[in-house]
PDB file of C-alpha atoms and ligand atoms in Angstrom:
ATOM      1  CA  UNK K 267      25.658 -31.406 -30.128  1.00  0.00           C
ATOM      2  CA  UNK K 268      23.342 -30.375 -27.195  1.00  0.00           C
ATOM      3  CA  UNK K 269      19.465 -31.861 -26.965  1.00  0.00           C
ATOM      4  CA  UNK K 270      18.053 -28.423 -28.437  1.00  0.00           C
ATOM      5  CA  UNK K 271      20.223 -28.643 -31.599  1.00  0.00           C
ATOM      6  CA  UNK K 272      19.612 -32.277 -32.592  1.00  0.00           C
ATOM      7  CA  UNK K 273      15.859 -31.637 -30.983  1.00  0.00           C
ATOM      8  CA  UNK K 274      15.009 -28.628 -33.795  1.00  0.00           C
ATOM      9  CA  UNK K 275      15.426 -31.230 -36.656  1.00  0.00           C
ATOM     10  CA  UNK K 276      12.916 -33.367 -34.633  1.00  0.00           C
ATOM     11  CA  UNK K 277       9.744 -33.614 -33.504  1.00  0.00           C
ATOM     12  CA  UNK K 278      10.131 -33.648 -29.611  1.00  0.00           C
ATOM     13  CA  UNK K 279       8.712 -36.467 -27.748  1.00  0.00           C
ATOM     14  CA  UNK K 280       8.197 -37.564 -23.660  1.00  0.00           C
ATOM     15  CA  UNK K 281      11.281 -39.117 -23.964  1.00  0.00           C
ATOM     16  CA  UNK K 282      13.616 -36.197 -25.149  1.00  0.00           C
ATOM     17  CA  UNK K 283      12.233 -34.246 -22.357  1.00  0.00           C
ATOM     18  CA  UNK K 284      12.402 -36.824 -19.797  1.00  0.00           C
ATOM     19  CA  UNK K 285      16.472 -36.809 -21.046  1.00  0.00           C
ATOM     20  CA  UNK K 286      16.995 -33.548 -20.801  1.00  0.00           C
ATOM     21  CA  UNK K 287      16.717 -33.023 -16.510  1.00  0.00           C
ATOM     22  CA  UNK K 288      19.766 -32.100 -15.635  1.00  0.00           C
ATOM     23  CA  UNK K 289      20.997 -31.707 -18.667  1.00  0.00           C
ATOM     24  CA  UNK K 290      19.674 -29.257 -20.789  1.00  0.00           C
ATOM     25  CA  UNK K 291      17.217 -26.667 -19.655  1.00  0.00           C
ATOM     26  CA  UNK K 292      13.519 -27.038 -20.926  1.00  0.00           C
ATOM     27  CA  UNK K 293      11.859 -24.113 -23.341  1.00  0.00           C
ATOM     28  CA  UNK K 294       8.067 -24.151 -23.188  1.00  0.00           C
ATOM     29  CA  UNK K 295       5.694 -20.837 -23.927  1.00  0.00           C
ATOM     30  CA  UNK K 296       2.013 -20.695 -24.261  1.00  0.00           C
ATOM     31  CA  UNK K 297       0.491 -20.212 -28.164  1.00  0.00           C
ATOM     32  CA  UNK K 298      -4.046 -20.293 -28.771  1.00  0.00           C
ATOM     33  CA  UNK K 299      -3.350 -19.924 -32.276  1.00  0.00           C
ATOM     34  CA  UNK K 300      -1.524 -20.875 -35.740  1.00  0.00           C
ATOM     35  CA  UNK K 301      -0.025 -17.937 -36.409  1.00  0.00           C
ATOM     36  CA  UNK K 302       2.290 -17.739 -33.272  1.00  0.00           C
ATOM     37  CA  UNK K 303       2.748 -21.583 -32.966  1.00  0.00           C
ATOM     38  CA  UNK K 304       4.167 -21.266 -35.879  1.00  0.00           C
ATOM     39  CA  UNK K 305       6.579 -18.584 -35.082  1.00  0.00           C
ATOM     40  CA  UNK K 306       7.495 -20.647 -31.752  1.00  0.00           C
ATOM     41  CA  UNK K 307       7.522 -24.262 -34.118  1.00  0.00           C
ATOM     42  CA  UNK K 308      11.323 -25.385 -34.390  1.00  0.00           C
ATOM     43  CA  UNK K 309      12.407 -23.099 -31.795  1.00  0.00           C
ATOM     44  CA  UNK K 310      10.982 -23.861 -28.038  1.00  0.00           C
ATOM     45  CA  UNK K 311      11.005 -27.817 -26.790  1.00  0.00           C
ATOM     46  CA  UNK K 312       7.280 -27.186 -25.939  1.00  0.00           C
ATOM     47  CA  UNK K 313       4.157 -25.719 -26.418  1.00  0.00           C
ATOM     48  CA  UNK K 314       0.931 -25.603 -24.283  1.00  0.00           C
ATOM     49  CA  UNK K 315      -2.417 -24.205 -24.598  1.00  0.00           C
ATOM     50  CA  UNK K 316      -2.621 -22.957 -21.604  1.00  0.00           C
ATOM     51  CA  UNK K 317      -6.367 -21.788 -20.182  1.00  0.00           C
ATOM     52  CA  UNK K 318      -4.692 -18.593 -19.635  1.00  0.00           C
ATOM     53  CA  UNK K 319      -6.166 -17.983 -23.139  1.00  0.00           C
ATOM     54  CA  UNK K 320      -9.526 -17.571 -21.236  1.00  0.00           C
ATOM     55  CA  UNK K 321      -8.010 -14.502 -20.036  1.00  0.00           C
ATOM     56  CA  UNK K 322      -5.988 -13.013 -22.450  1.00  0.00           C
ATOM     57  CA  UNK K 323      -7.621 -14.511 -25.605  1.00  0.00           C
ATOM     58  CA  UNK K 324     -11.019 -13.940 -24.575  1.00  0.00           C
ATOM     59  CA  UNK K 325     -10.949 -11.092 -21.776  1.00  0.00           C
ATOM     60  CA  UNK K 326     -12.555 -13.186 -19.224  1.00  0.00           C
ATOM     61  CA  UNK K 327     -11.457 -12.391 -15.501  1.00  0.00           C
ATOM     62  CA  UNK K 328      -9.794 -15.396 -14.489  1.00  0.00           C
ATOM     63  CA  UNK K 329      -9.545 -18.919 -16.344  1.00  0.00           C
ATOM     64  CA  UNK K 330     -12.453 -20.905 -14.338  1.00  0.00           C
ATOM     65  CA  UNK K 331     -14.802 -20.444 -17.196  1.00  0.00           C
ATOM     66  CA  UNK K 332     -12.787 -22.098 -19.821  1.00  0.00           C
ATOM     67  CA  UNK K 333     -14.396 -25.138 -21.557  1.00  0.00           C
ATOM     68  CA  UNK K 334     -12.971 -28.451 -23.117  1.00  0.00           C
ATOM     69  CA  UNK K 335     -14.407 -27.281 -26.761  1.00  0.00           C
ATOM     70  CA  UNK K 336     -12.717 -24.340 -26.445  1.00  0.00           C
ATOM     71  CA  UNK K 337      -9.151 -25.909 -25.114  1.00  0.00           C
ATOM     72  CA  UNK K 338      -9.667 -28.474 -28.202  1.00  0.00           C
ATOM     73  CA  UNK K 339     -10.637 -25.420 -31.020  1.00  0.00           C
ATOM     74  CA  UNK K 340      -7.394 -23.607 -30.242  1.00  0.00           C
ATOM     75  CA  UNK K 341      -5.167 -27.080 -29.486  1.00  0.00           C
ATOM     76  CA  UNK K 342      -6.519 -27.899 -33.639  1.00  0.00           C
ATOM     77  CA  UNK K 343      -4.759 -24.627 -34.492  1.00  0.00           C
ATOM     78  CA  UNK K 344      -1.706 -24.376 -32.455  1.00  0.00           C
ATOM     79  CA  UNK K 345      -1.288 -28.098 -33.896  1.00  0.00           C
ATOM     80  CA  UNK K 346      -1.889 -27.042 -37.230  1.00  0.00           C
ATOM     81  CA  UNK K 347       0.828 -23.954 -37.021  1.00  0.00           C
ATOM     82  CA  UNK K 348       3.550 -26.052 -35.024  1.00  0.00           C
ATOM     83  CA  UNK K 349       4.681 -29.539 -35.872  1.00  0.00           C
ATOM     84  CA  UNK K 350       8.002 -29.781 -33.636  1.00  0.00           C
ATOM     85  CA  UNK K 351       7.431 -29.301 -30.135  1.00  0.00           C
ATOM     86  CA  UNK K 352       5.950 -30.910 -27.639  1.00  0.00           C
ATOM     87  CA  UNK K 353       2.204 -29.545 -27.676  1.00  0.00           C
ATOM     88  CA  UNK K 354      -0.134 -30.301 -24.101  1.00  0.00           C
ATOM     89  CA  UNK K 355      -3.487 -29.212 -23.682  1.00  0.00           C
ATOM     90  CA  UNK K 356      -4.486 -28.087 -20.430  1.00  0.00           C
ATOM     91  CA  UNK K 357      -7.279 -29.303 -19.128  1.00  0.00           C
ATOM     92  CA  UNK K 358      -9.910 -26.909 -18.031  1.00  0.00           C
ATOM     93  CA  UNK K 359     -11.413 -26.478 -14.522  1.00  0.00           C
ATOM     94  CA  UNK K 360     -14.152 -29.150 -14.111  1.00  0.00           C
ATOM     95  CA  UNK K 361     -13.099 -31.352 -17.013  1.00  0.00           C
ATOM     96  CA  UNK K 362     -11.131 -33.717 -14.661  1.00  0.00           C
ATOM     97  CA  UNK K 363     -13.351 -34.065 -11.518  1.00  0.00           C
ATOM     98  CA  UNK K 364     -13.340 -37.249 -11.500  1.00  0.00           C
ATOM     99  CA  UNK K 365     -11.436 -39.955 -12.817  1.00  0.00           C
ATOM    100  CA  UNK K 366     -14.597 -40.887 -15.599  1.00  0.00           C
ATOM    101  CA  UNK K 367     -14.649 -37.464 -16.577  1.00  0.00           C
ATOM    102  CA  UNK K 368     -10.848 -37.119 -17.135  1.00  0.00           C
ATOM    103  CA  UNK K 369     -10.610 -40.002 -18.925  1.00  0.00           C
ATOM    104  CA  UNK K 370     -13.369 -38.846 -21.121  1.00  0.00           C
ATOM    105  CA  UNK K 371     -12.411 -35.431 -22.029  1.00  0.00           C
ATOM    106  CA  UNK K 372      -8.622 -36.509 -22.416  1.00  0.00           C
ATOM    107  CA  UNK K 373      -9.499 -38.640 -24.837  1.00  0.00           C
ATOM    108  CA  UNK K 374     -11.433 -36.272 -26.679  1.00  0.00           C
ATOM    109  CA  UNK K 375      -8.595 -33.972 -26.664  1.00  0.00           C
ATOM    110  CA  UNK K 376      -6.038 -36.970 -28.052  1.00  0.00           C
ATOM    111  CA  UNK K 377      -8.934 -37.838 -30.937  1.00  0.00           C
ATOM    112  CA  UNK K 378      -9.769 -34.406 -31.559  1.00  0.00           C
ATOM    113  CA  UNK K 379      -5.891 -32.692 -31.541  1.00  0.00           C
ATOM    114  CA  UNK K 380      -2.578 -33.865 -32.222  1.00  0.00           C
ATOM    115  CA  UNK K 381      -1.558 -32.706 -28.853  1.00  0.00           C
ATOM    116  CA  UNK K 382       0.760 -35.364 -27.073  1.00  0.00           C
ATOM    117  CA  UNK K 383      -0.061 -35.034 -23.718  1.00  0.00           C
ATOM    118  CA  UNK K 384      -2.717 -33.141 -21.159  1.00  0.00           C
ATOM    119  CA  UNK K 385      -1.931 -30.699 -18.150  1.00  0.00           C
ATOM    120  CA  UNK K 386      -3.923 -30.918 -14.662  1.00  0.00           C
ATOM    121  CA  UNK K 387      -3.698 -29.062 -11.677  1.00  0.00           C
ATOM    122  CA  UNK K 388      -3.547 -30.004  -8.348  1.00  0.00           C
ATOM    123  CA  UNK K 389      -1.165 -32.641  -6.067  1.00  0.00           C
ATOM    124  CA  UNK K 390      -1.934 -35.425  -3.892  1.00  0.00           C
ATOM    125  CA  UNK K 391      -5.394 -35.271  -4.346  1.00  0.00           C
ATOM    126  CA  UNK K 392      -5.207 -35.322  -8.060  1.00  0.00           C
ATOM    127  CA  UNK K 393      -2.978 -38.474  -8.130  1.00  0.00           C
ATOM    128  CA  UNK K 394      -5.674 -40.875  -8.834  1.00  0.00           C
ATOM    129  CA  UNK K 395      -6.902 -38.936 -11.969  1.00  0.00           C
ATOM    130  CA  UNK K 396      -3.009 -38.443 -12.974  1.00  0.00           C
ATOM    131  CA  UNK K 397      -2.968 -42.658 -12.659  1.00  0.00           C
ATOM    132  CA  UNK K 398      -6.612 -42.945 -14.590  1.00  0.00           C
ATOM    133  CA  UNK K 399      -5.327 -40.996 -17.488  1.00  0.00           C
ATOM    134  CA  UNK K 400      -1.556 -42.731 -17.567  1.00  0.00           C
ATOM    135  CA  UNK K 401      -3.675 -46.108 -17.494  1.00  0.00           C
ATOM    136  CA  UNK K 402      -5.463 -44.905 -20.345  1.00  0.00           C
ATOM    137  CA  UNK K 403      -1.924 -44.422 -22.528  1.00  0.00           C
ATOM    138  CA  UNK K 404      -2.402 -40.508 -22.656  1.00  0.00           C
ATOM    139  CA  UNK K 405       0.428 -38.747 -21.030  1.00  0.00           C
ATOM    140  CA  UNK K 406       0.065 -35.908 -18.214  1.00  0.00           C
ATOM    141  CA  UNK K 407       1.941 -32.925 -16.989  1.00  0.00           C
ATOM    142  CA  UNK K 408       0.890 -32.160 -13.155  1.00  0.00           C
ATOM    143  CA  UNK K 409       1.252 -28.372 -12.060  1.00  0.00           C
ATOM    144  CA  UNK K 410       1.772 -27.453  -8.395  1.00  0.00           C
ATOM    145  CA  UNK K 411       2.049 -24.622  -6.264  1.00  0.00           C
ATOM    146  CA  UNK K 412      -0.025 -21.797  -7.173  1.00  0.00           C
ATOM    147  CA  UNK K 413      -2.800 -22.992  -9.366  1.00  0.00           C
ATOM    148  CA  UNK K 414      -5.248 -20.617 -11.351  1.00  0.00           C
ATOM    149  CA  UNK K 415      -7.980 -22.822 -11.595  1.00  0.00           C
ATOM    150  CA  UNK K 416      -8.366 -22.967  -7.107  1.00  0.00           C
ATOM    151  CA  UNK K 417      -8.316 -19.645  -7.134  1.00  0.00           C
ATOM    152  CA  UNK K 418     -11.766 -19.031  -5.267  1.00  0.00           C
ATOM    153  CA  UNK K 419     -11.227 -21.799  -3.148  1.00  0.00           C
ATOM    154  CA  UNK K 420      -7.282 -20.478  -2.386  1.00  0.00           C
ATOM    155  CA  UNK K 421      -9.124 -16.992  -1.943  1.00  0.00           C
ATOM    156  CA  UNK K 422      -6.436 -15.310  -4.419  1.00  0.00           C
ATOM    157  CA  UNK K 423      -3.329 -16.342  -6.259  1.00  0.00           C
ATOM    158  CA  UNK K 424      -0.965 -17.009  -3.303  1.00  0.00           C
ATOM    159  CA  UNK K 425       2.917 -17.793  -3.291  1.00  0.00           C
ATOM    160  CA  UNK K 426       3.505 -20.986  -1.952  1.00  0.00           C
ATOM    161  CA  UNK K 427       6.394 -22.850  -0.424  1.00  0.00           C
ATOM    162  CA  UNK K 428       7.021 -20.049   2.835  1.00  0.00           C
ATOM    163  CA  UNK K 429       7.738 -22.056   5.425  1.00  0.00           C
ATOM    164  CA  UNK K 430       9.413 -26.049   6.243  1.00  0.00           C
ATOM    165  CA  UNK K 431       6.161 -27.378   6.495  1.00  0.00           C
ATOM    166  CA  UNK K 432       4.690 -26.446   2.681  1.00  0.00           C
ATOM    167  CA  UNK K 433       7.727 -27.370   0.986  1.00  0.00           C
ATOM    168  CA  UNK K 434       7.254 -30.433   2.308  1.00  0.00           C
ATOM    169  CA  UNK K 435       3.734 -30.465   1.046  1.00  0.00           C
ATOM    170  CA  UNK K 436       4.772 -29.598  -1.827  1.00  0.00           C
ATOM    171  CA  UNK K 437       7.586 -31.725  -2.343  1.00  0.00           C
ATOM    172  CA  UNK K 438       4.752 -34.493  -1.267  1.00  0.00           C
ATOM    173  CA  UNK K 439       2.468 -33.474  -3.863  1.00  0.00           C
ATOM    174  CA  UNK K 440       5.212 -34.197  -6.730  1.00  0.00           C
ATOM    175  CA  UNK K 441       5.831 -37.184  -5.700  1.00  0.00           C
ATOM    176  CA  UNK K 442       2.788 -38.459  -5.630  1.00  0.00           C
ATOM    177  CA  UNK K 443       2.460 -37.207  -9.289  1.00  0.00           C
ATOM    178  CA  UNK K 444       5.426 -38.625 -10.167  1.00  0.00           C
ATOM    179  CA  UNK K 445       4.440 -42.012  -8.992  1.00  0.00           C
ATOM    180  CA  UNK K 446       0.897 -41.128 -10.618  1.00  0.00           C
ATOM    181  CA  UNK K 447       2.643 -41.645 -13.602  1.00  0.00           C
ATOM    182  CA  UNK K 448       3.161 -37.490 -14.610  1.00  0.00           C
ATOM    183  CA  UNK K 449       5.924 -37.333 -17.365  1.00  0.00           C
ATOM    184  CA  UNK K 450       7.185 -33.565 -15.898  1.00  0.00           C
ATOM    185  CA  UNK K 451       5.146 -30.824 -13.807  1.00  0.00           C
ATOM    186  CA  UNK K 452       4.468 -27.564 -13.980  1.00  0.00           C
ATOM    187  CA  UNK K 453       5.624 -25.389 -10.287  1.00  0.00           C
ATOM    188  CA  UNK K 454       4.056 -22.035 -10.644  1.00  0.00           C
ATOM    189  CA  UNK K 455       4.406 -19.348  -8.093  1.00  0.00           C
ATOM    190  CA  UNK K 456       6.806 -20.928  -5.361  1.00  0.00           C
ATOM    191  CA  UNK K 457       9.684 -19.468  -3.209  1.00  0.00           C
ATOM    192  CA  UNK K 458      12.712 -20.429  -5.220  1.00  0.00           C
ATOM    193  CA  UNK K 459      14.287 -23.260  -2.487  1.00  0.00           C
ATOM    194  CA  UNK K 460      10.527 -24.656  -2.653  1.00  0.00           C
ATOM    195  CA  UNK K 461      10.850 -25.048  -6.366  1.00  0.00           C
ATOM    196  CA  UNK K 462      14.786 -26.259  -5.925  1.00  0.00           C
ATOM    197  CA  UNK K 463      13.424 -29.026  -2.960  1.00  0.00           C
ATOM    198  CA  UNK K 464      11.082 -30.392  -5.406  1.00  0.00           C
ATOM    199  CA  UNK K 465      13.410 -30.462  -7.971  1.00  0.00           C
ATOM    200  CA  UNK K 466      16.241 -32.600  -6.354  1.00  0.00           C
ATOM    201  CA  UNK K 467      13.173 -34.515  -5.108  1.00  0.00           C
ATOM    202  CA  UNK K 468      12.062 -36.341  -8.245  1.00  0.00           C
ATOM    203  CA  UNK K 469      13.482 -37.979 -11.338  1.00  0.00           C
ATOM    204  CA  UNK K 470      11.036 -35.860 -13.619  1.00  0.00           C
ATOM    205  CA  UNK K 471      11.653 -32.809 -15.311  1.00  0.00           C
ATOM    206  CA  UNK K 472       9.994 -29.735 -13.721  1.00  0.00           C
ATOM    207  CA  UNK K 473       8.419 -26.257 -15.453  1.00  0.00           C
ATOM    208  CA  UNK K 474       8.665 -23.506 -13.517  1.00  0.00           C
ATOM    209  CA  UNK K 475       6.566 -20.013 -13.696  1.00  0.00           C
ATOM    210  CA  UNK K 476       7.723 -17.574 -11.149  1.00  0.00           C
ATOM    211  CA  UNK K 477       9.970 -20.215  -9.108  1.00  0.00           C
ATOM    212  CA  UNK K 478      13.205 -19.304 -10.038  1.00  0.00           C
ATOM    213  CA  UNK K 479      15.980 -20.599 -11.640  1.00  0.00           C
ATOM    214  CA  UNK K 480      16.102 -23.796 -10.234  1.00  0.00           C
ATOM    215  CA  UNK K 481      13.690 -26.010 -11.898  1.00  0.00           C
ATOM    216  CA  UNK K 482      14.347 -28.222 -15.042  1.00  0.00           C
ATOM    217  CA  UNK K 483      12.691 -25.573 -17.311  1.00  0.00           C
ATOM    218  CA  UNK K 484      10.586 -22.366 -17.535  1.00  0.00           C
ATOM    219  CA  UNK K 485       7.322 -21.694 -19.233  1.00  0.00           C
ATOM    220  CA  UNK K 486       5.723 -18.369 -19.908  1.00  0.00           C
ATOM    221  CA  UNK K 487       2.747 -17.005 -20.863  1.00  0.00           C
ATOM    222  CA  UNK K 488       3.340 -15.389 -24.746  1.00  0.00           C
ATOM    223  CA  UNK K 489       1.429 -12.898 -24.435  1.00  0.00           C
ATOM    224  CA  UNK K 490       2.761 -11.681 -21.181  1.00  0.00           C
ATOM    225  CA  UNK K 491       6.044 -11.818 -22.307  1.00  0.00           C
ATOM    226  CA  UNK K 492       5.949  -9.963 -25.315  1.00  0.00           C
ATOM    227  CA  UNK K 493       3.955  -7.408 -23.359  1.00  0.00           C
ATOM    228  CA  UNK K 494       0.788  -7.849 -25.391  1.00  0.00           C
ATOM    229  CA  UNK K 495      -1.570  -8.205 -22.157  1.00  0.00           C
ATOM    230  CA  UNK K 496      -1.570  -5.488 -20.038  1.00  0.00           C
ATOM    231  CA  UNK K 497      -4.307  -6.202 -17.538  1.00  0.00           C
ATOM    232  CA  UNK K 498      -1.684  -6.863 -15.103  1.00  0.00           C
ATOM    233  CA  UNK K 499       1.957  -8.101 -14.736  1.00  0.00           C
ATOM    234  CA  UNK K 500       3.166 -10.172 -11.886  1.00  0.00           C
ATOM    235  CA  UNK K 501       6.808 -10.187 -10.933  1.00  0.00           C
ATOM    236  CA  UNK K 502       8.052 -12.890 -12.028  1.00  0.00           C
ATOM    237  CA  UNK K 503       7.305 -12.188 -16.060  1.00  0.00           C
ATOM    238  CA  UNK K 504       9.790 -10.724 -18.368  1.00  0.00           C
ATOM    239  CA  UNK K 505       8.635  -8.544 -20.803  1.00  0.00           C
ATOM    240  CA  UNK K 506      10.980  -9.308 -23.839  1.00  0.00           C
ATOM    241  CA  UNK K 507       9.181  -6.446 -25.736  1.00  0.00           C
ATOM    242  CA  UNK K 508       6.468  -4.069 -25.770  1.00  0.00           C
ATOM    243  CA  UNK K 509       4.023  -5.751 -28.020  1.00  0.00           C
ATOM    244  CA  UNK K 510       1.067  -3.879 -27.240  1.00  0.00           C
ATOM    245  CA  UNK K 511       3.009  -0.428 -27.614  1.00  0.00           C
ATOM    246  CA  UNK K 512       4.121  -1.381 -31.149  1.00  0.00           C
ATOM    247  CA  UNK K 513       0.695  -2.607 -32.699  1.00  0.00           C
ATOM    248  CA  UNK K 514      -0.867   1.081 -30.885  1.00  0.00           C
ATOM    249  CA  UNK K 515       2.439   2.844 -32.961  1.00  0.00           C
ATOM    250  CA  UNK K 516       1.960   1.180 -35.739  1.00  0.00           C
ATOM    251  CA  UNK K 517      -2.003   1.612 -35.905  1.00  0.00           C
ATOM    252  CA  UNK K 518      -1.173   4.869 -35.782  1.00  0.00           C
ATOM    253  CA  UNK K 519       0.580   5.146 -38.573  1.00  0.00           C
ATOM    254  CA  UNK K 520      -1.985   3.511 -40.324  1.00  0.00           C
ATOM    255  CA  UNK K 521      -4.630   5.845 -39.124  1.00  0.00           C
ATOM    256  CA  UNK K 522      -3.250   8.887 -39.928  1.00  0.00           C
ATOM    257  CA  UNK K 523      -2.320   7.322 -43.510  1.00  0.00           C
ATOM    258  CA  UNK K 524      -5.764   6.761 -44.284  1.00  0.00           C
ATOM    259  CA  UNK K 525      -7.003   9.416 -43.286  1.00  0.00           C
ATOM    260  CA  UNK K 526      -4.373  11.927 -45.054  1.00  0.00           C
ATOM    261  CA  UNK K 527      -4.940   9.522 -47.738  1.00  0.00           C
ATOM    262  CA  UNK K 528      -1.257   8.261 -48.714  1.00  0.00           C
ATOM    263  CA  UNK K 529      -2.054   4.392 -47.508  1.00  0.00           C
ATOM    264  CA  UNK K 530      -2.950   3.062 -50.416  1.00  0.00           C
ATOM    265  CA  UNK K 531      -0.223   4.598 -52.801  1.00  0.00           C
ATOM    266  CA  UNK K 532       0.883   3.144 -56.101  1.00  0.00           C
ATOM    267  CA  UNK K 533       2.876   0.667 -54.379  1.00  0.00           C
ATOM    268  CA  UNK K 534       0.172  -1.242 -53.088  1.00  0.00           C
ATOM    269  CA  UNK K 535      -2.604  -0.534 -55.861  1.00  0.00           C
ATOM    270  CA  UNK K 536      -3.519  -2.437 -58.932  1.00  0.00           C
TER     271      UNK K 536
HETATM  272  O1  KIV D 757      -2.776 -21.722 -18.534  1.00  0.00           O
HETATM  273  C1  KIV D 757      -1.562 -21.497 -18.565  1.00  0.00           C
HETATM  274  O2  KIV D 757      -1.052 -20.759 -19.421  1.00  0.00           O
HETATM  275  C2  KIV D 757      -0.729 -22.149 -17.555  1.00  0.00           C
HETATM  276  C3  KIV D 757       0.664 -21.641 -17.385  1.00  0.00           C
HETATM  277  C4  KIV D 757       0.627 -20.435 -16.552  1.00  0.00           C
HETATM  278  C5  KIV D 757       1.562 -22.685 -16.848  1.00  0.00           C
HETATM  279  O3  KIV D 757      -1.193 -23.003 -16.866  1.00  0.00           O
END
């Protein structure tokens, strides 16, 4: 029986995921709400409320503007729709400045949620607040590589991991995580031997987003890969289906039924 069968029975804890590097790849998408938590509950090792939602749950530009009551609101409900995976709240930009701060908003997110762990961005020179919040018993997933939240000081999402000397940054920057205390990180947007170098570079399980095949898991953004946010698509998301084209179909339908007055027929009338 493999992890993920004897895992769907279960809820899924830092220690089944720390088992299953090298073993068993690692499931995790992003749910903001109840109703597709639930969908994704029993089926995906874990969840995380990503700050993406800022952008595809609220239409903002970019995630920067995303605050802890906000990451807390929609951790209640994803918590409330899915009791099996492995739920982390990521920590919005300027909730973790310092190690005080981290502390203090972490902990409001453990009180507040059931989430089981927190996500922060950033590498070596996040490994002090990585240690703070360990210290503090509340667990952390790092993320590396491209990261959303530097995106005006990066000057644009950029791929990372090009040349000898950033993989070794990068490979740097896990390490120091991992000795931080991190229980698995997040690689997003990295040349695939970048992602494979950090890999084979640490004992910890890593999530990869557009950094190939590689890493100990992958994680994607739901509503990118049901093809429900259109604003853009980069290349490494798979559209599984065309979310946003059935709802419009479907509308449609409902529309025109209305308005030729068959929706509601006896079927659905008292
Ligand atoms: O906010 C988010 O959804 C994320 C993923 C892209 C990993 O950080």
């Amino acid at each position: 029986m493999s992890i993920h069968t004897e895992k769907l029975a279960k809820k899924v804890t830092l220690s089944t995921i720390a088992k299953m590097k090298g073993v068993e790849p690692i499931t995790m998408v992003t749910a903001y709400d109840a109703l597709f938590a639930k969908l994704f509950d029993g089926q995906v090792d874990m969840i995380l409320v990503g700050d993406s939602l800022n952008m595809s749950f609220l239409g903002k530009e970019d995630t920067l503007s995303a605050t802890i009551d906000q990451m807390i609101y929609h951790t209640q409900a994803v918590c409330n729709g899915a009791s099996l995976p492995l739920i982390v709240l990521d920590m919005p930009f300027g909730s973790y400045t310092t190690e005080a701060d981290a502390v203090k908003n972490a902990t409001r997110a453990y009180q507040e949620t059931n989430a089981q762990a927190v996500k922060i961005e950033g590498g070596k020179e996040r490994a002090n607040i990585v240690k703070a919040l360990s210290q503090n018993s509340i667990a952390v997933l790092g993320h590396i590589g491209l990261m959303p939240q530097f995106l005006r000081s990066d000057g644009g999402y950029k791929i990372r991991g090009k040349d000898k000397t950033d993989i070794a940054s990068l490979v740097a920057d896990a390490k120091a995580l991992e000795e931080a205390g991190a229980f698995a990180i997040v690689v997003e947007g990295v040349k695939s031997e970048a992602a494979k170098a950090i890999t084979d570079a640490i004992t910890i399980p890593t999530i990869g987003i557009g950094a190939g095949l590689d890493c100990d898991g992958q994680v994607l953004v739901w509503s990118d890969m049901f093809g429900f946010f259109e604003a853009f698509k980069p290349k490494f998301v798979k559209q599984y289906m065309n979310g946003a084209e059935l709802v419009r179909e479907n509308l449609e339908n409902y529309i025109t039924e209305v308005k030729n007055k068959t929706f509601p027929s006896d079927e659905f009338t008292y």
